[in-house]
mmCIF file of C-alpha atoms and ligand atoms in Angstrom:
data_model
loop_
_atom_site.group_PDB
_atom_site.id
_atom_site.type_symbol
_atom_site.label_atom_id
_atom_site.label_comp_id
_atom_site.label_asym_id
_atom_site.label_seq_id
_atom_site.Cartn_x
_atom_site.Cartn_y
_atom_site.Cartn_z
ATOM 1 C CA MET A 1053 130.907 122.282 94.682
ATOM 2 C CA GLY A 1054 127.738 122.722 95.530
ATOM 3 C CA LYS A 1055 124.531 122.313 93.505
ATOM 4 C CA ALA A 1056 121.389 124.425 94.220
ATOM 5 C CA LEU A 1057 118.477 122.637 94.520
ATOM 6 C CA THR A 1058 115.957 125.885 95.484
ATOM 7 C CA SER A 1059 116.820 128.898 96.620
ATOM 8 C CA LYS A 1060 117.367 127.912 100.368
ATOM 9 C CA VAL A 1061 118.524 123.725 99.612
ATOM 10 C CA THR A 1062 121.950 123.148 98.279
ATOM 11 C CA TRP A 1063 123.703 119.554 98.170
ATOM 12 C CA VAL A 1064 127.312 119.902 99.807
ATOM 13 C CA GLY A 1065 127.091 116.094 99.484
ATOM 14 C CA LYS A 1066 129.784 113.613 96.925
ATOM 15 C CA VAL A 1067 129.680 111.921 94.062
ATOM 16 C CA ASP A 1068 131.869 108.571 94.498
ATOM 17 C CA TRP A 1069 132.258 107.488 91.217
ATOM 18 C CA GLU A 1070 135.250 105.165 92.428
ATOM 19 C CA LEU A 1071 133.711 102.865 94.968
ATOM 20 C CA LYS A 1072 132.986 99.505 93.911
ATOM 21 C CA ARG A 1073 132.392 97.889 96.936
ATOM 22 C CA PHE A 1074 130.113 98.848 100.161
ATOM 23 C CA HIS A 1075 129.261 97.613 103.376
ATOM 24 C CA GLY A 1076 133.108 96.140 103.230
ATOM 25 C CA ASP A 1077 132.938 93.609 101.028
ATOM 26 C CA GLU A 1078 129.090 92.931 101.098
ATOM 27 C CA TYR A 1079 127.568 94.971 98.523
ATOM 28 C CA SER A 1080 129.196 95.528 95.125
ATOM 29 C CA THR A 1081 128.562 98.966 93.492
ATOM 30 C CA GLN A 1082 129.793 99.055 89.933
ATOM 31 C CA LYS A 1083 128.306 102.526 89.391
ATOM 32 C CA GLY A 1084 129.510 104.128 92.671
ATOM 33 C CA SER A 1085 127.828 105.701 94.172
ATOM 34 C CA SER A 1086 127.073 109.347 96.027
ATOM 35 C CA TYR A 1087 126.660 110.363 99.742
ATOM 36 C CA ASN A 1088 123.840 113.534 100.219
ATOM 37 C CA SER A 1089 124.861 115.682 102.141
ATOM 38 C CA TYR A 1090 122.141 118.735 101.836
ATOM 39 C CA LEU A 1091 122.770 122.612 103.772
ATOM 40 C CA VAL A 1092 119.360 124.436 103.925
ATOM 41 C CA ARG A 1093 119.711 128.391 104.345
ATOM 42 C CA ASP A 1094 116.688 130.235 105.480
ATOM 43 C CA GLY A 1095 116.587 132.349 108.828
ATOM 44 C CA LYS A 1096 118.638 129.586 110.660
ATOM 45 C CA ASN A 1097 120.679 127.455 108.690
ATOM 46 C CA VAL A 1098 120.731 123.929 109.036
ATOM 47 C CA LEU A 1099 123.217 120.871 107.712
ATOM 48 C CA ILE A 1100 121.610 117.726 106.528
ATOM 49 C CA ASP A 1101 124.025 114.708 106.464
ATOM 50 C CA THR A 1102 127.599 114.626 105.774
ATOM 51 C CA VAL A 1103 129.591 112.412 103.774
ATOM 52 C CA TRP A 1104 132.186 109.339 104.029
ATOM 53 C CA LYS A 1105 135.091 109.655 106.413
ATOM 54 C CA PRO A 1106 138.093 109.361 103.362
ATOM 55 C CA TYR A 1107 136.528 112.561 102.020
ATOM 56 C CA ASP A 1108 135.869 114.350 105.203
ATOM 57 C CA LYS A 1109 138.145 116.652 104.449
ATOM 58 C CA GLU A 1110 137.344 117.848 100.728
ATOM 59 C CA PHE A 1111 133.665 118.175 102.440
ATOM 60 C CA VAL A 1112 134.600 120.570 105.272
ATOM 61 C CA HIS A 1113 137.000 122.076 102.678
ATOM 62 C CA ASN A 1114 133.944 122.923 99.911
ATOM 63 C CA LEU A 1115 131.623 123.472 102.776
ATOM 64 C CA GLN A 1116 133.355 126.040 103.279
ATOM 65 C CA LYS A 1117 132.929 127.640 99.719
ATOM 66 C CA GLU A 1118 129.230 127.893 100.334
ATOM 67 C CA ILE A 1119 129.204 128.481 104.597
ATOM 68 C CA ASP A 1120 131.116 130.417 106.617
ATOM 69 C CA LEU A 1121 130.934 127.062 109.169
ATOM 70 C CA LYS A 1122 130.074 129.081 112.044
ATOM 71 C CA GLU A 1123 126.911 130.190 110.525
ATOM 72 C CA ILE A 1124 125.678 126.205 110.728
ATOM 73 C CA ASP A 1125 122.957 126.903 113.336
ATOM 74 C CA PHE A 1126 121.914 122.558 113.387
ATOM 75 C CA ILE A 1127 123.429 119.603 112.026
ATOM 76 C CA VAL A 1128 120.942 116.600 111.534
ATOM 77 C CA ILE A 1129 122.143 113.268 111.220
ATOM 78 C CA ASN A 1130 119.315 111.477 110.419
ATOM 79 C CA HIS A 1131 120.757 107.821 110.285
ATOM 80 C CA GLY A 1132 125.007 107.653 112.038
ATOM 81 C CA GLU A 1133 126.363 104.881 109.981
ATOM 82 C CA VAL A 1134 129.454 105.990 108.820
ATOM 83 C CA ASP A 1135 128.707 106.454 104.938
ATOM 84 C CA HIS A 1136 126.645 110.094 106.453
ATOM 85 C CA SER A 1137 128.608 110.609 109.567
ATOM 86 C CA GLY A 1138 132.086 109.861 108.476
ATOM 87 C CA ALA A 1139 132.942 113.654 108.023
ATOM 88 C CA LEU A 1140 131.351 115.015 111.415
ATOM 89 C CA PRO A 1141 134.490 114.654 113.364
ATOM 90 C CA GLU A 1142 136.052 117.176 111.417
ATOM 91 C CA LEU A 1143 133.559 119.216 110.671
ATOM 92 C CA MET A 1144 133.010 119.394 114.672
ATOM 93 C CA ARG A 1145 136.622 120.078 114.929
ATOM 94 C CA HIS A 1146 135.817 123.564 113.360
ATOM 95 C CA ILE A 1147 132.321 124.359 115.343
ATOM 96 C CA PRO A 1148 132.459 121.755 118.713
ATOM 97 C CA ASP A 1149 129.117 123.434 119.930
ATOM 98 C CA THR A 1150 126.782 123.010 117.124
ATOM 99 C CA PRO A 1151 124.131 120.809 118.448
ATOM 100 C CA ILE A 1152 123.280 118.040 116.239
ATOM 101 C CA TYR A 1153 119.720 116.592 115.987
ATOM 102 C CA CYS A 1154 118.877 112.936 115.537
ATOM 103 C CA THR A 1155 117.483 110.094 117.464
ATOM 104 C CA ALA A 1156 117.988 108.493 120.607
ATOM 105 C CA ASN A 1157 119.274 105.839 118.568
ATOM 106 C CA GLY A 1158 121.563 108.028 116.505
ATOM 107 C CA VAL A 1159 123.301 109.207 119.706
ATOM 108 C CA LYS A 1160 124.053 105.683 120.628
ATOM 109 C CA SER A 1161 125.485 105.050 117.347
ATOM 110 C CA LEU A 1162 127.279 108.575 116.868
ATOM 111 C CA LYS A 1163 129.184 107.871 120.229
ATOM 112 C CA GLY A 1164 129.611 104.517 119.590
ATOM 113 C CA HIS A 1165 131.684 105.430 116.421
ATOM 114 C CA TYR A 1166 133.426 108.800 117.240
ATOM 115 C CA HIS A 1167 133.311 108.745 121.197
ATOM 116 C CA GLN A 1168 132.858 111.966 121.145
ATOM 117 C CA ASP A 1169 130.000 114.043 124.006
ATOM 118 C CA TRP A 1170 129.233 116.504 121.176
ATOM 119 C CA ASN A 1171 126.257 118.730 122.190
ATOM 120 C CA PHE A 1172 123.321 116.010 120.646
ATOM 121 C CA VAL A 1173 119.747 116.697 121.074
ATOM 122 C CA THR A 1174 117.590 114.047 120.195
ATOM 123 C CA VAL A 1175 114.030 114.387 118.644
ATOM 124 C CA LYS A 1176 110.856 112.064 118.245
ATOM 125 C CA THR A 1177 108.285 111.890 115.003
ATOM 126 C CA GLY A 1178 106.652 115.008 114.818
ATOM 127 C CA ASP A 1179 108.911 117.079 116.832
ATOM 128 C CA ALA A 1180 110.582 120.484 114.631
ATOM 129 C CA LEU A 1181 113.014 123.227 113.958
ATOM 130 C CA GLU A 1182 112.250 125.981 113.426
ATOM 131 C CA LEU A 1183 114.622 127.946 110.776
ATOM 132 C CA GLY A 1184 112.255 131.404 109.376
ATOM 133 C CA SER A 1185 109.850 131.221 106.790
ATOM 134 C CA THR A 1186 110.525 126.949 106.762
ATOM 135 C CA LYS A 1187 110.422 124.005 109.131
ATOM 136 C CA LEU A 1188 112.028 121.030 109.490
ATOM 137 C CA ILE A 1189 109.616 118.200 110.234
ATOM 138 C CA PHE A 1190 111.195 114.772 111.800
ATOM 139 C CA VAL A 1191 110.002 111.251 111.091
ATOM 140 C CA GLU A 1192 111.777 108.447 113.029
ATOM 141 C CA ALA A 1193 112.087 105.465 110.726
ATOM 142 C CA PRO A 1194 113.416 102.630 112.836
ATOM 143 C CA MET A 1195 115.220 99.936 111.403
ATOM 144 C CA LEU A 1196 114.476 101.447 107.674
ATOM 145 C CA HIS A 1197 117.466 100.340 107.311
ATOM 146 C CA TRP A 1198 118.708 101.206 111.345
ATOM 147 C CA PRO A 1199 117.357 101.338 114.710
ATOM 148 C CA ASP A 1200 118.643 105.205 114.552
ATOM 149 C CA THR A 1201 117.125 106.186 110.886
ATOM 150 C CA MET A 1202 114.887 109.232 110.764
ATOM 151 C CA PHE A 1203 113.567 110.874 107.865
ATOM 152 C CA CYS A 1204 112.584 115.087 107.619
ATOM 153 C CA TYR A 1205 110.524 117.092 105.632
ATOM 154 C CA LEU A 1206 111.065 120.839 104.996
ATOM 155 C CA THR A 1207 107.978 122.563 104.667
ATOM 156 C CA GLY A 1208 107.411 125.598 102.267
ATOM 157 C CA GLU A 1209 110.440 123.747 99.944
ATOM 158 C CA ASN A 1210 107.880 121.051 100.447
ATOM 159 C CA ILE A 1211 111.128 118.523 100.242
ATOM 160 C CA PHE A 1212 111.429 114.777 102.062
ATOM 161 C CA PHE A 1213 115.025 114.180 103.259
ATOM 162 C CA SER A 1214 114.888 110.483 103.170
ATOM 163 C CA ASN A 1215 118.050 108.841 104.092
ATOM 164 C CA ASP A 1216 119.038 105.815 102.577
ATOM 165 C CA ALA A 1217 115.376 105.082 101.379
ATOM 166 C CA PHE A 1218 114.754 105.763 97.979
ATOM 167 C CA GLY A 1219 118.428 105.468 97.508
ATOM 168 C CA GLN A 1220 120.328 103.967 94.833
ATOM 169 C CA HIS A 1221 124.441 103.475 94.890
ATOM 170 C CA TYR A 1222 125.042 105.293 91.140
ATOM 171 C CA ALA A 1223 127.151 107.791 90.973
ATOM 172 C CA THR A 1224 125.827 110.385 88.712
ATOM 173 C CA GLU A 1225 126.842 114.211 88.044
ATOM 174 C CA SER A 1226 123.406 114.544 86.473
ATOM 175 C CA LEU A 1227 121.754 114.795 89.706
ATOM 176 C CA TYR A 1228 118.237 114.281 89.574
ATOM 177 C CA ASN A 1229 116.185 110.971 87.502
ATOM 178 C CA ASP A 1230 114.636 112.988 84.975
ATOM 179 C CA VAL A 1231 118.160 113.497 83.578
ATOM 180 C CA VAL A 1232 119.650 110.172 84.093
ATOM 181 C CA ASP A 1233 119.159 106.873 82.234
ATOM 182 C CA THR A 1234 115.760 105.445 83.688
ATOM 183 C CA ALA A 1235 116.778 101.550 83.175
ATOM 184 C CA GLU A 1236 120.150 101.952 85.534
ATOM 185 C CA LEU A 1237 118.216 104.031 87.943
ATOM 186 C CA TYR A 1238 115.365 101.733 88.435
ATOM 187 C CA GLY A 1239 118.261 98.714 88.187
ATOM 188 C CA GLU A 1240 120.152 100.309 90.893
ATOM 189 C CA ALA A 1241 116.838 101.327 92.836
ATOM 190 C CA LEU A 1242 115.618 97.746 92.507
ATOM 191 C CA LYS A 1243 119.268 96.371 93.738
ATOM 192 C CA TYR A 1244 119.321 98.250 96.357
ATOM 193 C CA TYR A 1245 115.884 97.878 97.676
ATOM 194 C CA ALA A 1246 116.165 93.966 97.223
ATOM 195 C CA ASN A 1247 120.214 93.797 99.060
ATOM 196 C CA ILE A 1248 119.061 95.965 101.916
ATOM 197 C CA LEU A 1249 115.755 97.059 102.768
ATOM 198 C CA THR A 1250 113.877 93.078 101.691
ATOM 199 C CA PRO A 1251 114.136 92.274 105.586
ATOM 200 C CA PHE A 1252 112.354 95.419 106.542
ATOM 201 C CA SER A 1253 109.482 95.233 104.079
ATOM 202 C CA PRO A 1254 106.528 95.236 106.534
ATOM 203 C CA LEU A 1255 107.956 98.249 107.729
ATOM 204 C CA VAL A 1256 109.054 100.098 104.937
ATOM 205 C CA THR A 1257 104.742 99.573 104.155
ATOM 206 C CA LYS A 1258 103.551 100.818 107.265
ATOM 207 C CA LYS A 1259 106.011 104.066 107.548
ATOM 208 C CA ILE A 1260 105.142 104.500 103.560
ATOM 209 C CA ASN A 1261 101.292 104.491 104.888
ATOM 210 C CA GLU A 1262 101.810 106.896 107.691
ATOM 211 C CA VAL A 1263 103.892 109.320 105.871
ATOM 212 C CA LEU A 1264 101.379 109.526 103.584
ATOM 213 C CA SER A 1265 98.273 109.872 106.162
ATOM 214 C CA LEU A 1266 99.951 113.101 106.413
ATOM 215 C CA GLY A 1267 99.225 113.925 102.897
ATOM 216 C CA LEU A 1268 102.358 116.633 103.014
ATOM 217 C CA PRO A 1269 102.999 117.773 99.315
ATOM 218 C CA VAL A 1270 106.797 116.911 98.495
ATOM 219 C CA ASP A 1271 108.508 118.256 95.197
ATOM 220 C CA MET A 1272 111.350 116.042 95.387
ATOM 221 C CA ILE A 1273 112.838 113.328 97.890
ATOM 222 C CA CYS A 1274 116.431 113.994 98.468
ATOM 223 C CA PRO A 1275 117.463 110.495 99.831
ATOM 224 C CA SER A 1276 121.621 110.131 100.958
ATOM 225 C CA HIS A 1277 122.639 108.064 98.030
ATOM 226 C CA GLY A 1278 122.352 108.146 94.185
ATOM 227 C CA VAL A 1279 119.590 110.565 92.523
ATOM 228 C CA ILE A 1280 117.200 112.900 93.771
ATOM 229 C CA TRP A 1281 113.539 112.027 92.933
ATOM 230 C CA ARG A 1282 111.996 115.703 91.106
ATOM 231 C CA ASP A 1283 110.645 113.987 88.561
ATOM 232 C CA GLU A 1284 107.203 112.870 89.857
ATOM 233 C CA PRO A 1285 108.703 111.747 92.992
ATOM 234 C CA GLY A 1286 105.287 109.416 93.991
ATOM 235 C CA GLN A 1287 106.786 107.049 91.266
ATOM 236 C CA ILE A 1288 109.575 105.572 93.631
ATOM 237 C CA ILE A 1289 106.850 105.927 96.534
ATOM 238 C CA GLN A 1290 104.648 103.481 94.676
ATOM 239 C CA ALA A 1291 107.721 101.242 93.428
ATOM 240 C CA TYR A 1292 108.591 100.601 97.155
ATOM 241 C CA LEU A 1293 104.874 100.030 97.934
ATOM 242 C CA LYS A 1294 105.160 97.475 95.145
ATOM 243 C CA TRP A 1295 108.536 95.934 95.647
ATOM 244 C CA ALA A 1296 107.771 95.840 99.648
ATOM 245 C CA ALA A 1297 104.875 93.722 98.686
ATOM 246 C CA SER A 1298 106.613 89.735 98.355
ATOM 247 C CA TYR A 1299 107.584 91.288 94.885
ATOM 248 C CA GLN A 1300 107.556 89.136 92.093
ATOM 249 C CA GLU A 1301 107.812 88.540 88.132
ATOM 250 C CA ASN A 1302 107.292 85.439 86.262
ATOM 251 C CA GLN A 1303 110.841 84.532 86.820
ATOM 252 C CA ILE A 1304 112.828 81.434 87.859
ATOM 253 C CA SER A 1305 116.453 81.406 88.889
ATOM 254 C CA ILE A 1306 118.545 78.562 89.109
ATOM 255 C CA VAL A 1307 121.597 79.561 91.088
ATOM 256 C CA TYR A 1308 124.393 76.655 91.514
ATOM 257 C CA ASP A 1309 127.733 75.964 91.422
ATOM 258 C CA THR A 1310 129.730 73.208 90.040
ATOM 259 C CA MET A 1311 133.321 71.137 90.408
ATOM 260 C CA TRP A 1312 133.354 69.430 87.050
ATOM 261 C CA GLY A 1313 129.820 70.502 84.827
ATOM 262 C CA ALA A 1314 127.716 67.776 86.229
ATOM 263 C CA THR A 1315 125.972 70.382 88.543
ATOM 264 C CA ARG A 1316 125.882 72.704 85.849
ATOM 265 C CA ARG A 1317 124.372 70.164 82.953
ATOM 266 C CA MET A 1318 121.478 69.538 85.591
ATOM 267 C CA ALA A 1319 120.719 73.382 85.769
ATOM 268 C CA GLU A 1320 120.763 73.317 82.249
ATOM 269 C CA ALA A 1321 118.382 70.806 82.147
ATOM 270 C CA LEU A 1322 115.938 71.866 84.670
ATOM 271 C CA ALA A 1323 116.162 75.454 82.415
ATOM 272 C CA ALA A 1324 114.953 73.431 79.632
ATOM 273 C CA GLY A 1325 112.161 71.567 81.407
ATOM 274 C CA ILE A 1326 111.007 74.787 83.220
ATOM 275 C CA ARG A 1327 110.962 76.328 79.146
ATOM 276 C CA SER A 1328 109.165 73.752 77.737
ATOM 277 C CA GLN A 1329 106.395 73.911 79.944
ATOM 278 C CA ASP A 1330 105.997 77.610 79.793
ATOM 279 C CA ALA A 1331 107.777 79.116 77.401
ATOM 280 C CA ASP A 1332 106.477 82.396 78.890
ATOM 281 C CA VAL A 1333 108.669 82.108 82.111
ATOM 282 C CA THR A 1334 112.114 84.173 82.514
ATOM 283 C CA VAL A 1335 115.130 81.827 83.460
ATOM 284 C CA LYS A 1336 118.019 82.621 84.605
ATOM 285 C CA LEU A 1337 120.713 80.200 85.774
ATOM 286 C CA MET A 1338 123.679 81.848 87.767
ATOM 287 C CA ASN A 1339 126.978 80.193 88.346
ATOM 288 C CA ALA A 1340 127.560 81.713 92.468
ATOM 289 C CA ALA A 1341 131.210 81.745 92.052
ATOM 290 C CA LYS A 1342 131.295 83.939 89.053
ATOM 291 C CA GLU A 1343 128.160 85.816 88.847
ATOM 292 C CA ASP A 1344 128.166 89.048 90.853
ATOM 293 C CA LYS A 1345 126.572 87.750 94.384
ATOM 294 C CA ASN A 1346 124.294 91.307 95.250
ATOM 295 C CA ASP A 1347 123.388 90.641 91.227
ATOM 296 C CA ILE A 1348 122.371 86.951 92.225
ATOM 297 C CA ILE A 1349 120.461 88.386 95.312
ATOM 298 C CA THR A 1350 118.338 90.642 92.993
ATOM 299 C CA GLU A 1351 117.390 88.168 90.390
ATOM 300 C CA ILE A 1352 115.722 85.976 93.397
ATOM 301 C CA PHE A 1353 114.230 89.087 94.691
ATOM 302 C CA ARG A 1354 112.284 89.546 91.330
ATOM 303 C CA SER A 1355 111.627 85.535 91.134
ATOM 304 C CA LYS A 1356 108.917 83.239 91.902
ATOM 305 C CA SER A 1357 110.953 80.245 92.676
ATOM 306 C CA VAL A 1358 114.075 79.621 93.202
ATOM 307 C CA LEU A 1359 116.363 76.374 92.437
ATOM 308 C CA VAL A 1360 120.076 75.963 94.016
ATOM 309 C CA GLY A 1361 122.105 73.885 93.785
ATOM 310 C CA SER A 1362 125.834 72.305 94.314
ATOM 311 C CA SER A 1363 127.848 69.354 94.061
ATOM 312 C CA THR A 1364 128.536 67.659 97.242
ATOM 313 C CA ILE A 1365 131.704 68.447 98.204
ATOM 314 C CA ASN A 1366 133.663 67.057 102.210
ATOM 315 C CA ARG A 1367 130.030 66.024 102.705
ATOM 316 C CA GLY A 1368 128.662 69.343 102.328
ATOM 317 C CA ILE A 1369 127.849 72.451 99.636
ATOM 318 C CA LEU A 1370 130.686 74.242 97.520
ATOM 319 C CA HIS A 1371 131.403 77.705 99.435
ATOM 320 C CA SER A 1372 129.970 80.188 97.058
ATOM 321 C CA VAL A 1373 126.266 78.649 97.555
ATOM 322 C CA GLY A 1374 126.916 77.969 101.200
ATOM 323 C CA GLY A 1375 127.683 82.084 101.041
ATOM 324 C CA LEU A 1376 124.477 82.709 99.321
ATOM 325 C CA LEU A 1377 122.397 81.225 101.512
ATOM 326 C CA GLU A 1378 123.544 82.796 104.368
ATOM 327 C CA MET A 1379 122.879 86.270 102.344
ATOM 328 C CA ILE A 1380 119.427 84.864 101.398
ATOM 329 C CA ARG A 1381 118.558 83.633 104.759
ATOM 330 C CA GLY A 1382 119.195 87.368 106.355
ATOM 331 C CA LEU A 1383 117.109 88.828 103.677
ATOM 332 C CA LYS A 1384 113.997 87.424 104.400
ATOM 333 C CA PHE A 1385 112.265 86.729 101.339
ATOM 334 C CA THR A 1386 108.826 86.238 101.055
ATOM 335 C CA GLY A 1387 106.010 84.326 99.221
ATOM 336 C CA LYS A 1388 108.617 82.612 97.095
ATOM 337 C CA SER A 1389 108.657 78.579 96.581
ATOM 338 C CA ALA A 1390 112.636 76.749 96.536
ATOM 339 C CA ALA A 1391 114.139 73.551 95.709
ATOM 340 C CA ALA A 1392 117.580 72.245 95.685
ATOM 341 C CA PHE A 1393 119.564 69.789 93.640
ATOM 342 C CA GLY A 1394 123.085 68.942 93.022
ATOM 343 C CA SER A 1395 125.571 65.760 91.551
ATOM 344 C CA TYR A 1396 127.838 63.753 93.792
ATOM 345 C CA GLY A 1397 130.228 60.865 93.247
ATOM 346 C CA TRP A 1398 130.175 59.108 96.780
ATOM 347 C CA SER A 1399 127.624 60.185 99.387
ATOM 348 C CA GLY A 1400 125.320 62.964 97.851
ATOM 349 C CA GLU A 1401 124.852 65.290 101.041
ATOM 350 C CA SER A 1402 124.344 68.806 99.076
ATOM 351 C CA VAL A 1403 120.586 68.520 98.486
ATOM 352 C CA GLY A 1404 119.840 67.810 101.921
ATOM 353 C CA HIS A 1405 121.766 70.400 103.355
ATOM 354 C CA ILE A 1406 121.054 73.092 100.761
ATOM 355 C CA THR A 1407 117.048 71.454 101.281
ATOM 356 C CA ALA A 1408 116.988 72.458 105.130
ATOM 357 C CA ALA A 1409 118.872 75.824 104.031
ATOM 358 C CA LEU A 1410 116.161 76.667 102.127
ATOM 359 C CA ALA A 1411 113.822 75.893 104.464
ATOM 360 C CA ASP A 1412 115.956 78.038 107.148
ATOM 361 C CA CYS A 1413 115.469 81.084 104.766
ATOM 362 C CA GLY A 1414 111.761 81.014 104.488
ATOM 363 C CA PHE A 1415 111.238 79.411 101.233
ATOM 364 C CA ARG A 1416 108.219 77.325 100.879
ATOM 365 C CA VAL A 1417 110.322 74.043 99.567
ATOM 366 C CA LEU A 1418 108.353 71.810 97.010
ATOM 367 C CA ASP A 1419 110.178 68.871 97.727
ATOM 368 C CA GLU A 1420 113.527 67.326 98.633
ATOM 369 C CA GLY A 1421 115.322 67.668 95.323
ATOM 370 C CA ILE A 1422 116.454 66.369 93.152
ATOM 371 C CA LYS A 1423 120.165 64.475 92.507
ATOM 372 C CA ALA A 1424 122.369 63.268 89.829
ATOM 373 C CA LEU A 1425 125.005 59.952 90.675
ATOM 374 C CA TRP A 1426 127.937 61.037 88.691
ATOM 375 C CA MET A 1427 127.634 63.192 85.268
ATOM 376 C CA PRO A 1428 124.529 62.536 84.580
ATOM 377 C CA ASP A 1429 123.728 60.852 81.171
ATOM 378 C CA ASP A 1430 120.532 61.678 79.031
ATOM 379 C CA ALA A 1431 118.104 59.537 81.703
ATOM 380 C CA ALA A 1432 119.581 61.699 84.278
ATOM 381 C CA LEU A 1433 118.999 65.291 82.044
ATOM 382 C CA SER A 1434 115.453 63.594 81.594
ATOM 383 C CA GLN A 1435 114.291 63.684 85.051
ATOM 384 C CA CYS A 1436 115.463 66.829 84.954
ATOM 385 C CA GLU A 1437 113.651 68.257 82.589
ATOM 386 C CA ALA A 1438 110.757 66.341 84.323
ATOM 387 C CA TYR A 1439 111.584 68.027 87.413
ATOM 388 C CA GLY A 1440 112.089 71.526 85.631
ATOM 389 C CA ARG A 1441 108.384 71.154 84.209
ATOM 390 C CA GLY A 1442 106.801 70.436 87.229
ATOM 391 C CA VAL A 1443 108.643 73.492 89.075
ATOM 392 C CA ALA A 1444 107.549 75.921 86.169
ATOM 393 C CA GLU A 1445 103.662 74.199 87.035
ATOM 394 C CA VAL A 1446 104.222 75.884 91.092
ATOM 395 C CA ARG A 1447 101.637 78.704 91.695
HETATM 396 FE FE1 LIG B 1372 123.469 104.677 103.517
HETATM 397 FE FE2 LIG B 1372 122.688 102.739 106.542
HETATM 398 O O1 LIG B 1372 123.976 103.748 105.165
#
């Protein structure tokens, strides 16, 4: 069912409470998500984005309750990824000639996904669609987070349609930021930024400043996932500017995997050393094989330093740590320090491998890390504590 935002704009998306994995298995969505689509009715009518394919028929069926599909004059696809364009083939079966407004890269992604020669109209920053008393202005936003991404702004209603930016994988029937649990909302918004937008932080800052310089009044920010920011919409813009600036809190994360508990004991001794040196620092220990990988990434995002540990196995590292390091490498964190640790029984290569990987991830590597042979005894644990105290002193 549609939900009216204003007399001219109606939310016509899908709330997906069942979604637990996104981007294949790359992103956990314990709180579900939504695919937000918006219908603007003025002298001309425009549909902005659609929903993911599993809900295509439901989407079109519900849309028909809102409007005779033939009365949709334009479709705008801000971004071609399938969670927003997946219902296009079903919709276009009904209205095959309706023009689809998107960026030039949007045409590439839509043709690449659906192999259809629809009536594409490419737009650039500053182009506008006259709707009657209102106007939809397009703003290209490449790499936020795909090359095809754009935003659009509806004059008169003062609504900024931001697609993935400012979104959250957060299912709610309540629709707006001021009527949901604030801690949950910001937890999901931060996780979303950390796991999806971090590599593009310099572009986030640049694009936000570009849009702010236009001085447009914004009453609502309508992203393509999660809640609509209607109460002080500038708050999420300010949060993004903060997160994009090599964000960190007074936190040190210790991430490890362990075969027989020796590397875990090292992790705990490192934590004790850090805390003994700095009682104010937040220390979090996470077993990479047991904790949600995206939650670990979020904690790393919040950290000033990261310690990564693994037992040595087959002259290498445990697969959970290897997979996590690959995720971290792609996210391009900046301004954080890191070091490796790990136990071993024979050859002991894990710490060297992790140290090299941390450098490749762009961390400021503190030193060659710390190893413990077999199960660490009291002396080895004391060395770990001393190492932890040193990490706590790093600024
Ligand atoms: Fe929500 Fe990049 O798709």
